[in-house]
Coordinates of C-alpha atoms and ligand atoms in Angstrom, one line a residue:
M1 CA 0.0 0.0 0.0
K2 CA 1.2 3.5 -0.6
L3 CA 0.2 4.8 2.8
T4 CA 0.7 3.3 6.2
R5 CA -0.7 3.9 9.7
R6 CA 2.1 6.4 10.3
D7 CA 0.8 8.7 7.5
F8 CA -2.4 9.4 9.6
P9 CA -2.8 11.4 12.8
Q10 CA -2.0 9.8 16.1
G11 CA -4.9 7.7 17.3
F12 CA -6.5 7.4 13.8
L13 CA -8.4 4.1 13.8
F14 CA -8.5 1.4 11.1
G15 CA -11.3 -1.1 10.9
A16 CA -13.1 -3.6 8.8
A17 CA -16.9 -3.8 8.5
T18 CA -19.5 -6.6 7.9
S19 CA -23.2 -7.0 8.6
S20 CA -25.2 -9.7 10.3
Y21 CA -27.4 -11.0 7.5
Q22 CA -24.6 -10.9 5.0
I23 CA -22.2 -13.2 6.9
E24 CA -23.8 -15.0 9.9
G25 CA -26.0 -17.6 8.4
H26 CA -29.5 -16.5 9.3
A27 CA -31.1 -19.9 9.3
Q28 CA -29.2 -20.9 12.5
G29 CA -29.5 -20.0 16.1
G30 CA -33.2 -19.4 16.4
A31 CA -33.4 -16.2 14.3
G32 CA -36.8 -15.2 13.0
Q33 CA -37.8 -14.7 9.3
T34 CA -36.9 -11.4 7.8
Q35 CA -38.2 -9.4 4.9
W36 CA -35.0 -10.3 3.1
D37 CA -35.9 -14.0 3.3
T38 CA -39.3 -13.4 1.7
F39 CA -37.9 -10.9 -0.8
A40 CA -35.2 -13.4 -1.9
A41 CA -37.8 -16.1 -2.2
T42 CA -39.8 -14.1 -4.7
P43 CA -38.7 -14.7 -8.3
G44 CA -36.7 -11.9 -10.0
N45 CA -35.6 -10.1 -6.9
V46 CA -32.3 -11.6 -6.1
V47 CA -29.8 -13.3 -8.5
G48 CA -30.4 -17.0 -8.3
A49 CA -32.9 -16.4 -5.5
Q50 CA -30.0 -16.6 -3.1
N51 CA -30.5 -15.7 0.5
G52 CA -28.5 -15.4 3.8
D53 CA -29.5 -18.8 5.2
R54 CA -25.9 -20.0 5.4
A55 CA -23.9 -17.0 4.1
C56 CA -20.3 -17.2 5.5
D57 CA -21.4 -19.3 8.5
H58 CA -19.9 -16.7 10.7
Y59 CA -22.3 -17.9 13.3
N60 CA -20.1 -21.0 13.8
R61 CA -16.8 -19.6 12.6
M62 CA -16.7 -16.4 14.7
D63 CA -13.4 -17.1 16.4
E64 CA -11.6 -17.7 13.1
D65 CA -13.1 -14.5 11.8
L66 CA -12.1 -12.5 14.8
D67 CA -8.6 -13.8 14.5
L68 CA -8.5 -12.5 10.9
L69 CA -9.3 -9.1 12.3
K70 CA -6.6 -9.3 14.9
N71 CA -4.0 -10.6 12.6
G72 CA -4.9 -8.0 10.0
N73 CA -3.8 -5.4 12.6
F74 CA -7.2 -3.6 12.7
D75 CA -8.2 -1.5 15.7
V76 CA -12.0 -1.7 15.3
Y77 CA -14.6 -4.1 14.0
R78 CA -17.8 -2.7 12.7
F79 CA -20.5 -5.4 12.9
S80 CA -24.3 -5.3 13.1
T81 CA -26.9 -7.0 15.2
S82 CA -29.9 -8.7 13.7
W83 CA -33.2 -7.6 15.0
A84 CA -34.8 -10.9 14.0
R85 CA -32.0 -12.9 15.7
V86 CA -32.6 -11.1 19.0
L87 CA -36.4 -10.7 18.7
P88 CA -37.5 -13.4 16.2
E89 CA -41.0 -11.8 15.9
G90 CA -39.7 -8.3 16.1
R91 CA -41.3 -7.7 19.5
G92 CA -42.0 -9.8 22.6
T93 CA -40.1 -13.0 23.1
V94 CA -36.3 -12.7 23.2
N95 CA -34.1 -15.3 21.6
Q96 CA -31.5 -15.8 24.4
E97 CA -29.3 -17.7 22.0
G98 CA -29.1 -14.6 19.8
L99 CA -28.2 -12.3 22.7
D100 CA -25.6 -14.8 23.8
F101 CA -24.1 -14.8 20.3
Y102 CA -23.6 -11.0 20.3
D103 CA -22.3 -11.2 23.9
R104 CA -19.6 -13.7 22.8
L105 CA -18.8 -11.5 19.8
V106 CA -18.2 -8.4 21.9
D107 CA -16.2 -10.3 24.4
G108 CA -14.2 -12.1 21.7
L109 CA -13.3 -8.7 20.2
L110 CA -12.3 -7.2 23.6
E111 CA -10.1 -10.3 24.3
R112 CA -8.3 -9.7 21.1
G113 CA -7.8 -6.0 21.8
L114 CA -10.3 -4.9 19.2
K115 CA -12.9 -2.1 19.7
P116 CA -16.5 -3.3 19.0
A117 CA -18.4 -0.8 16.8
A118 CA -22.0 -1.9 16.7
T119 CA -24.7 -1.0 14.2
L120 CA -28.2 -2.0 15.5
Y121 CA -29.9 -2.5 12.1
H122 CA -28.6 -3.5 8.8
W123 CA -31.8 -4.4 7.0
E124 CA -33.1 -7.6 8.5
L125 CA -36.6 -6.5 9.4
P126 CA -38.7 -9.3 11.1
V127 CA -41.6 -10.3 8.8
Q128 CA -44.2 -9.7 11.5
L129 CA -43.2 -6.1 11.5
A130 CA -43.2 -6.0 7.7
D131 CA -46.8 -7.3 7.9
L132 CA -47.7 -4.3 10.0
G133 CA -46.3 -1.9 7.3
G134 CA -42.6 -2.0 8.3
W135 CA -40.9 1.3 7.8
R136 CA -44.2 2.8 6.5
N137 CA -45.7 2.5 10.0
R138 CA -44.8 5.3 12.4
D139 CA -44.9 2.8 15.3
I140 CA -41.6 1.3 14.0
A141 CA -39.8 4.0 15.8
N142 CA -41.0 2.6 19.1
W143 CA -40.6 -1.0 18.1
F144 CA -37.0 -0.1 17.2
A145 CA -36.4 1.7 20.5
D146 CA -37.6 -1.5 22.3
F147 CA -35.2 -3.6 20.3
T148 CA -32.4 -1.2 21.1
E149 CA -33.2 -1.5 24.8
V150 CA -33.0 -5.3 24.6
I151 CA -29.8 -5.6 22.6
M152 CA -27.9 -2.7 24.2
G153 CA -29.2 -3.8 27.6
R154 CA -27.0 -6.8 27.0
I155 CA -23.9 -5.5 25.1
G156 CA -24.1 -1.7 25.5
D157 CA -21.8 -1.7 28.5
R158 CA -18.9 -3.1 26.4
V159 CA -19.3 -1.7 22.8
W160 CA -16.9 1.1 21.9
S161 CA -19.5 2.8 19.7
A162 CA -23.0 2.3 18.4
A163 CA -25.0 3.6 15.5
P164 CA -28.7 2.8 15.1
I165 CA -29.3 2.3 11.3
N166 CA -27.0 1.5 8.5
E167 CA -27.6 3.6 5.4
P168 CA -31.0 5.2 5.9
W169 CA -31.1 6.0 2.1
C170 CA -31.2 2.2 1.4
V171 CA -34.0 1.7 3.9
G172 CA -36.0 4.5 2.5
W173 CA -35.3 5.2 -1.1
L174 CA -33.7 2.0 -2.5
S175 CA -36.2 -0.2 -0.8
H176 CA -39.4 1.8 -1.3
F177 CA -38.9 4.0 -4.4
L178 CA -36.5 1.9 -6.5
G179 CA -37.7 -1.4 -5.3
Q180 CA -34.3 -3.0 -5.5
H181 CA -34.1 -4.0 -1.8
A182 CA -36.7 -5.6 0.5
P183 CA -39.6 -5.0 0.7
G184 CA -39.2 -4.2 -3.0
M185 CA -41.8 -1.3 -3.2
R186 CA -42.0 1.3 -5.9
D187 CA -44.3 3.9 -4.4
I188 CA -43.6 7.6 -3.6
R189 CA -46.0 7.7 -0.6
S190 CA -44.3 4.7 1.0
T191 CA -40.9 6.2 0.3
A192 CA -41.8 9.5 2.0
R193 CA -43.0 7.7 5.1
A194 CA -40.0 5.3 5.2
M195 CA -37.5 8.1 4.7
H196 CA -39.0 10.0 7.7
H197 CA -39.7 7.0 10.0
V198 CA -36.2 5.7 9.5
L199 CA -34.8 9.0 10.9
L200 CA -37.4 9.0 13.7
A201 CA -36.3 5.5 14.6
H202 CA -32.7 6.6 14.6
G203 CA -33.5 9.4 17.0
R204 CA -35.5 7.1 19.3
A205 CA -32.6 4.6 19.4
I206 CA -30.2 7.4 20.3
E207 CA -32.5 8.5 23.1
T208 CA -32.8 5.0 24.3
M209 CA -29.0 4.4 24.3
R210 CA -28.4 7.7 26.2
G211 CA -31.0 6.4 28.7
L212 CA -28.9 3.3 29.2
G213 CA -25.9 5.5 29.9
M214 CA -24.1 4.8 26.6
N215 CA -21.9 7.2 24.8
N216 CA -19.9 7.4 21.5
L217 CA -23.2 7.2 19.5
G218 CA -23.3 8.1 15.8
A219 CA -25.2 8.1 12.6
V220 CA -24.0 6.1 9.5
C221 CA -25.2 7.4 6.1
N222 CA -24.2 6.3 2.6
F223 CA -23.5 9.0 0.0
E224 CA -23.1 9.0 -3.7
Y225 CA -21.5 11.9 -5.6
A226 CA -23.8 13.3 -8.3
T227 CA -22.3 14.7 -11.5
P228 CA -24.5 16.4 -14.1
A229 CA -24.6 14.6 -17.4
D230 CA -23.9 17.8 -19.3
A231 CA -23.4 21.5 -18.9
S232 CA -27.1 22.5 -19.1
P233 CA -28.9 24.1 -16.2
E234 CA -31.4 21.2 -16.4
A235 CA -28.7 18.6 -15.8
A236 CA -27.3 20.7 -12.9
K237 CA -30.7 20.8 -11.3
A238 CA -31.2 17.1 -11.8
A239 CA -27.8 16.3 -10.1
T240 CA -28.6 18.7 -7.3
L241 CA -31.9 16.9 -6.6
Y242 CA -30.2 13.5 -6.7
D243 CA -27.8 14.8 -4.2
G244 CA -30.7 16.1 -2.2
Y245 CA -32.6 12.9 -1.6
Y246 CA -29.5 10.7 -1.5
N247 CA -27.1 12.8 0.6
R248 CA -28.6 16.0 2.1
F249 CA -31.9 14.6 3.3
F250 CA -30.5 12.5 6.1
L251 CA -27.7 14.9 7.2
S252 CA -30.0 17.8 7.1
G253 CA -32.7 16.0 9.2
I254 CA -30.2 14.9 11.9
F255 CA -27.9 18.0 12.0
N256 CA -30.1 20.8 10.8
K257 CA -33.5 19.6 12.0
S258 CA -35.1 20.2 8.6
Y259 CA -35.4 18.6 5.2
P260 CA -34.1 20.1 1.9
A261 CA -36.7 22.2 0.1
D262 CA -36.0 20.6 -3.3
V263 CA -36.6 17.1 -2.0
M264 CA -39.8 18.2 -0.3
E265 CA -41.2 19.4 -3.6
G266 CA -41.6 15.8 -4.4
L267 CA -42.0 14.0 -1.1
G268 CA -43.9 16.8 0.8
P269 CA -47.4 15.8 -0.3
H270 CA -46.8 12.2 0.8
M271 CA -45.3 12.8 4.2
P272 CA -46.9 11.4 7.3
E273 CA -49.0 13.8 9.4
N274 CA -47.2 16.2 11.7
W275 CA -43.8 15.2 10.5
Q276 CA -42.5 18.7 11.2
D277 CA -42.9 18.0 15.0
D278 CA -40.4 15.1 15.0
F279 CA -37.1 17.0 14.5
D280 CA -36.2 17.2 18.2
V281 CA -36.1 13.4 18.3
I282 CA -34.5 13.0 14.9
G283 CA -31.9 15.6 15.8
A284 CA -31.0 14.1 19.1
P285 CA -27.3 15.0 19.5
V286 CA -24.9 12.4 18.2
D287 CA -21.1 12.1 19.0
W288 CA -19.9 11.3 15.5
V289 CA -21.0 10.8 11.9
G290 CA -20.1 7.8 9.7
I291 CA -19.8 8.1 5.9
N292 CA -20.2 5.0 3.6
Y293 CA -18.8 5.9 0.2
Y294 CA -18.2 3.9 -2.9
T295 CA -19.0 5.8 -6.1
R296 CA -20.6 8.6 -8.1
K297 CA -23.5 8.7 -10.5
I298 CA -24.0 10.7 -13.7
I299 CA -27.5 12.3 -13.7
A300 CA -29.5 13.4 -16.7
P301 CA -32.9 15.2 -16.7
N302 CA -35.9 13.5 -18.3
D303 CA -39.6 14.3 -18.9
G304 CA -40.8 11.6 -16.5
P305 CA -42.5 12.2 -13.2
W306 CA -40.6 13.6 -10.2
P307 CA -37.6 13.4 -9.7
H308 CA -37.5 13.9 -13.5
H309 CA -34.1 12.3 -14.0
N310 CA -32.2 9.1 -14.6
E311 CA -28.7 7.8 -14.3
V312 CA -26.5 7.5 -17.4
P313 CA -23.3 5.5 -17.8
G314 CA -20.0 7.3 -16.9
P315 CA -16.6 7.1 -18.5
L316 CA -14.4 6.1 -15.5
P317 CA -13.0 2.7 -14.7
K318 CA -15.6 0.5 -13.0
T319 CA -15.7 -2.2 -10.3
Q320 CA -17.3 -5.7 -10.7
V321 CA -20.7 -4.2 -10.0
G322 CA -20.3 -1.4 -12.5
W323 CA -19.7 1.4 -10.1
E324 CA -17.3 4.1 -11.3
I325 CA -14.2 4.6 -9.2
F326 CA -14.2 8.2 -8.1
P327 CA -12.1 8.9 -4.9
E328 CA -12.5 12.6 -5.2
G329 CA -16.1 12.1 -4.1
L330 CA -15.0 10.8 -0.8
Y331 CA -12.9 13.9 -0.1
S332 CA -15.8 16.1 -1.1
F333 CA -18.2 14.4 1.3
L334 CA -15.8 14.6 4.2
K335 CA -15.4 18.3 3.6
R336 CA -19.1 19.0 3.1
T337 CA -20.2 17.0 6.0
H338 CA -17.8 18.7 8.3
E339 CA -18.5 22.2 7.1
G340 CA -22.3 22.0 6.5
Y341 CA -23.6 19.5 9.1
S342 CA -21.4 17.8 11.7
R343 CA -19.3 21.0 12.3
G344 CA -16.3 19.6 14.2
L345 CA -17.7 16.2 15.3
P346 CA -15.5 13.2 14.6
I347 CA -16.1 11.8 11.1
Y348 CA -15.5 8.1 10.3
V349 CA -15.4 6.5 6.9
T350 CA -17.5 3.6 8.0
E351 CA -17.5 1.8 4.7
N352 CA -15.3 2.0 1.6
G353 CA -14.2 -0.8 -0.8
L354 CA -14.9 -2.4 -4.1
A355 CA -16.3 -5.5 -5.6
N356 CA -13.8 -7.4 -7.8
D357 CA -14.0 -10.6 -9.7
D358 CA -11.4 -12.2 -7.5
K359 CA -10.2 -15.7 -8.3
L360 CA -8.5 -18.2 -6.0
V361 CA -5.4 -19.5 -7.9
N362 CA -3.0 -21.9 -6.2
G363 CA -4.2 -20.9 -2.8
A364 CA -3.8 -17.1 -3.4
V365 CA -5.9 -14.2 -4.6
N366 CA -4.1 -11.4 -6.4
D367 CA -6.6 -8.5 -6.0
R368 CA -4.4 -5.7 -7.2
A369 CA -7.5 -3.7 -8.1
R370 CA -8.6 -3.6 -4.5
I371 CA -5.2 -2.4 -3.3
D372 CA -5.3 0.4 -5.8
Y373 CA -8.8 1.3 -4.8
L374 CA -8.0 1.5 -1.1
D375 CA -4.7 3.4 -1.9
A376 CA -6.6 6.0 -3.8
H377 CA -9.4 6.5 -1.3
M378 CA -7.1 6.5 1.7
A379 CA -5.1 9.2 0.0
K380 CA -8.3 11.3 0.0
V381 CA -8.9 10.6 3.7
K382 CA -5.3 11.7 4.4
Q383 CA -5.8 14.9 2.4
A384 CA -8.9 15.7 4.5
C385 CA -7.0 15.0 7.7
D386 CA -4.1 17.2 6.6
E387 CA -6.6 20.0 6.0
G388 CA -7.9 19.8 9.5
I389 CA -11.1 17.9 8.8
P390 CA -11.7 15.8 11.9
V391 CA -11.7 12.3 10.2
K392 CA -10.8 9.8 12.9
G393 CA -11.0 6.5 11.3
Y394 CA -11.4 4.4 8.1
F395 CA -13.2 1.1 7.7
T396 CA -12.9 -1.2 4.7
W397 CA -16.0 -3.0 3.4
S398 CA -15.7 -5.8 3.9
L399 CA -13.7 -8.1 6.1
M400 CA -14.7 -11.0 3.8
D401 CA -16.7 -11.9 0.7
N402 CA -20.4 -12.1 1.6
Y403 CA -24.0 -11.9 0.5
E404 CA -24.4 -8.8 -1.6
W405 CA -28.1 -8.5 -1.3
S406 CA -30.0 -8.5 -4.6
L407 CA -26.8 -9.4 -6.4
G408 CA -26.3 -12.6 -4.4
Y409 CA -22.8 -14.1 -3.8
D410 CA -21.1 -13.1 -7.1
P411 CA -19.7 -9.7 -6.2
R412 CA -16.7 -10.1 -4.0
F413 CA -16.1 -7.2 -1.6
G414 CA -13.9 -9.0 0.9
L415 CA -10.3 -8.6 2.0
V416 CA -10.6 -12.3 2.7
H417 CA -11.9 -14.7 0.0
V418 CA -14.7 -17.0 1.0
D419 CA -15.3 -20.3 -0.9
F420 CA -19.1 -20.5 -0.6
D421 CA -19.0 -24.3 -0.9
S422 CA -16.3 -25.2 1.6
L423 CA -16.6 -21.9 3.5
Q424 CA -12.8 -21.8 3.6
R425 CA -11.4 -18.3 4.2
T426 CA -8.3 -17.2 2.3
P427 CA -6.8 -13.8 2.9
K428 CA -6.3 -12.0 -0.4
A429 CA -3.3 -9.9 -1.4
S430 CA -5.1 -6.8 -0.2
Y431 CA -5.5 -8.3 3.3
H432 CA -1.8 -8.9 3.5
A433 CA -0.9 -5.5 2.1
L434 CA -3.2 -3.7 4.5
A435 CA -2.0 -5.8 7.5
A436 CA 1.5 -4.7 6.7
A437 CA 0.5 -1.0 6.3
L438 CA -1.4 -1.2 9.7
A439 CA 1.4 -2.8 11.6
R440 CA 2.0 -0.9 14.8
Ligands
IFM501 O1 -22.8 -4.8 1.0 C1 -23.2 -3.5 1.2 C2 -23.5 -3.2 2.6 O2 -24.5 -4.0 3.1 C3 -24.0 -1.7 2.8 N1 -23.1 -0.8 2.1 C4 -22.7 -1.1 0.8 C5 -22.2 -2.5 0.7 C6 -21.7 -2.8 -0.8 O3 -22.8 -2.7 -1.6

């Protein structure tokens, strides 16, 4: 790698990230059914109708995986807790085996000198709650607060940090407007409600964790840089609106207690009643903000219904899933977030990485493309640090190859290769390169 730990400020943290449904093996340990199970079982939603039943079998191979983190010289591990594993029906009966699992996970990290960074929700909504309207139902904020109380009542005394919801844009827009993630809806009214309720649930969880005496609480949002397709004012407006509902909506809700006017032109008529009264909860103070960043999109105006635009292919080199590689976007978000929203709070890059068509050849994986991607993005993080932007850590997505949602198991995002038949783990060249760069 071009940069090492020593190129970053003292105390800067390096981590790797995963999520529960993508690695654990959801069919084990008494977890309840989630909306991802039923979404994947519906033809046409997921490549090969693959699901997270077995995934990487992390549920049974946790120790081996935690050793990979330790031997990779990471400081922090960002994992998530599955709502349906802890409360199989979403509310009510607790699955003690699920709580025990997360308890062992946290202790296993601490024993290895790693900081546990928990995310409460990374998309495995229990089906019973989906039946009640899921994220469209305002009550979800209180159901989520109750789940928060149960899981953090067990591990909250030992986690280093906690964030309620991974990538609210995916929960709201991707799942209810674009229909690409569970529950696969394509409906603007549902979208407006889910976008608001996910932030309300975020705020209720923050309040709940404060009530438990926890600190180092944050919000993790995913951002995509929007580039206008051409020099016209129409294209500029289209890209600005994309930036609005993708990036500014969530930051603005949490840090400025308002939603962007351009986004409300479309979503406003569909918002739940009295949404304006919820900002004190949504804006409950957080201690840091996390940015998940991968790519940019080129946006062109069209004559269709709001938001009157579509994506067009861009000219830059692309990853295995067709995402353009654009490290400048990461720098731009670090600066914008600091200057316009978080205003001095610590910022973490909570996810960054690429999917690559990695092949295991003679027991090794030469993923030069991943090393180059990480080098280029870490250079932008360093630039931000050098300019005084308070970036305090960088997490690679992902520790290991895993279930990439509607794309199934083909895209490989891991530093560690997983053979999905034998479940054997093989650290890739990028893992070894990063481990050397992070040596203390
Ligand atoms: O795999 C996902 C993860 O679940 C959330 N952030 C983006 C990753 C890559 O698509």
